[in-house]
Tab-separated table of C-alpha atoms in Angstrom:
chain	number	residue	atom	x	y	z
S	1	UNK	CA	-25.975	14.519	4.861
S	2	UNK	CA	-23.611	15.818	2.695
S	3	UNK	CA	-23.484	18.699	1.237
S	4	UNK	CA	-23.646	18.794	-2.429
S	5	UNK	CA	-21.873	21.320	-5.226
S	6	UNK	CA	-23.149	22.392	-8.364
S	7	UNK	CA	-22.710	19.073	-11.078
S	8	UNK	CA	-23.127	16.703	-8.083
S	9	UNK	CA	-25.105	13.756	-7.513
S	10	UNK	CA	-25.162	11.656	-4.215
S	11	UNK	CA	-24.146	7.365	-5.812
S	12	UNK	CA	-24.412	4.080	-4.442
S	13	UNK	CA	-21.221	1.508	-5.150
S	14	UNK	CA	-20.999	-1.369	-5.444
S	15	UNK	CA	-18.494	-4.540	-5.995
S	16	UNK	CA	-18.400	-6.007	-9.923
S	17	UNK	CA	-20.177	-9.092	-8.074
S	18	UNK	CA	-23.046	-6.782	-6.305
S	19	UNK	CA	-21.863	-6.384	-2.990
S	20	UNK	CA	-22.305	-2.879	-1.652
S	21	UNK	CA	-18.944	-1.102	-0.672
S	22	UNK	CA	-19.007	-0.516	2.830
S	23	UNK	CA	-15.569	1.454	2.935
S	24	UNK	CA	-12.438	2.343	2.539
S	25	UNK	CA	-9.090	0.307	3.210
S	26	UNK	CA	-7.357	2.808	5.629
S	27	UNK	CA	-3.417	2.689	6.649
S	28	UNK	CA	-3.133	3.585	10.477
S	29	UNK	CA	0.334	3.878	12.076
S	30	UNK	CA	0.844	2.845	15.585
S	31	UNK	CA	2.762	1.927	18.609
S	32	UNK	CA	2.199	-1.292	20.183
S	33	UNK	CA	3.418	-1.060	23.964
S	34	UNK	CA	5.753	-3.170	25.363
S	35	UNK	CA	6.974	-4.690	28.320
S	36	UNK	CA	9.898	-7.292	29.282
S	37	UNK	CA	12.197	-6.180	26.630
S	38	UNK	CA	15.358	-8.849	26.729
S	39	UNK	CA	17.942	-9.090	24.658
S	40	UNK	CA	19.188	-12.575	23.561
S	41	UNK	CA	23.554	-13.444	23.392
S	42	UNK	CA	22.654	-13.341	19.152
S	43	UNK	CA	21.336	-9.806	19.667
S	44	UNK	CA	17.882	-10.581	19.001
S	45	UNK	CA	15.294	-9.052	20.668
S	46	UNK	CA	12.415	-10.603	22.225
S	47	UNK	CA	9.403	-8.654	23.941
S	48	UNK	CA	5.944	-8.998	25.264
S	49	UNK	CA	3.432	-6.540	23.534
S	50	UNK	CA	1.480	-4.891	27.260
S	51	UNK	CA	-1.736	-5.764	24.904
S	52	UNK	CA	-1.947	-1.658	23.953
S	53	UNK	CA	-1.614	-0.232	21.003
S	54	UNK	CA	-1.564	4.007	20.630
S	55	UNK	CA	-2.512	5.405	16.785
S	56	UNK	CA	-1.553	7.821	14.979
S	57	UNK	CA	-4.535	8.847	13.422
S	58	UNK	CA	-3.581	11.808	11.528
S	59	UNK	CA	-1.249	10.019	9.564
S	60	UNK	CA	-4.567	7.583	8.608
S	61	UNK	CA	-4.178	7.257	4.831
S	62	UNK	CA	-6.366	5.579	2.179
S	63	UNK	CA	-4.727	2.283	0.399
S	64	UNK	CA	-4.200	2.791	-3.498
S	65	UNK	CA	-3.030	0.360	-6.207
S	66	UNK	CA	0.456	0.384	-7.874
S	67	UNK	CA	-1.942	2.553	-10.548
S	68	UNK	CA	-2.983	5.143	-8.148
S	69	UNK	CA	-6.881	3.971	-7.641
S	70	UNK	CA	-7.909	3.811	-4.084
S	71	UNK	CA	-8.823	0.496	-2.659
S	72	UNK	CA	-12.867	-0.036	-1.501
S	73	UNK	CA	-14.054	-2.871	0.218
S	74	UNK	CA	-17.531	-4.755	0.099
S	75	UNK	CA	-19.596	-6.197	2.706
S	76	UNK	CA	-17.845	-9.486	1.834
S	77	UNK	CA	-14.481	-8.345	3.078
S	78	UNK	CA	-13.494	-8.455	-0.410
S	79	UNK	CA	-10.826	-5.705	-2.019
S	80	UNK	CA	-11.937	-4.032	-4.935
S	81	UNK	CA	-10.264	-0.690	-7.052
S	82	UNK	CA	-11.906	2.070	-7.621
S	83	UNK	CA	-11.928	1.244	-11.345
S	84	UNK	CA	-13.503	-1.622	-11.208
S	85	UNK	CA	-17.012	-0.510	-8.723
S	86	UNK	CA	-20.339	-0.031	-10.424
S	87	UNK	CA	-21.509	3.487	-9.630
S	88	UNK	CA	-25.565	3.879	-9.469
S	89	UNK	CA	-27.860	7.005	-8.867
S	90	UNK	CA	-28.573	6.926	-5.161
């Protein structure tokens, strides 16, 4: 449970259309590895991904809008700002 300071109250969110907001919409960096790495006579490369992919979780950031609120999602899988959720007492 967390921890609450003084002038804090525990909410529940949820999306304008009454979903509840499951999460967060995260950024994660990683590196997919590779195998078979050929280059074509154009330059292109072309490469087969060795179906692992290594994260860099401390760079993990959470998505905002071009106006700086961060992005929540519902239990639909829809995208929502933090503007727009309805905040209730939990």
């Amino acid at each position: 449970m967390t921890e609450l300071k003084d002038g804090e109250q525990l909410v529940t969110l949820t999306s304008p259309k009454g979903h509840p907001i499951i999460g967060t919409l995260e950024k994660v960096h990683g590196a997919g590895k590779l195998t078979d790495i050929v280059e074509a006579k154009d330059g292109l490369l072309r490469f087969e991904y060795a179906g692992e992919t290594k994260f860099f979780w401390d760079e993990q950031e959470t998505v905002k809008t071009p106006a700086g609120d961060r992005v929540f999602i519902c239990e639909n899988g829809d995208m929502w700002a933090e503007s727009k959720l309805v905040r209730r007492d939990a």
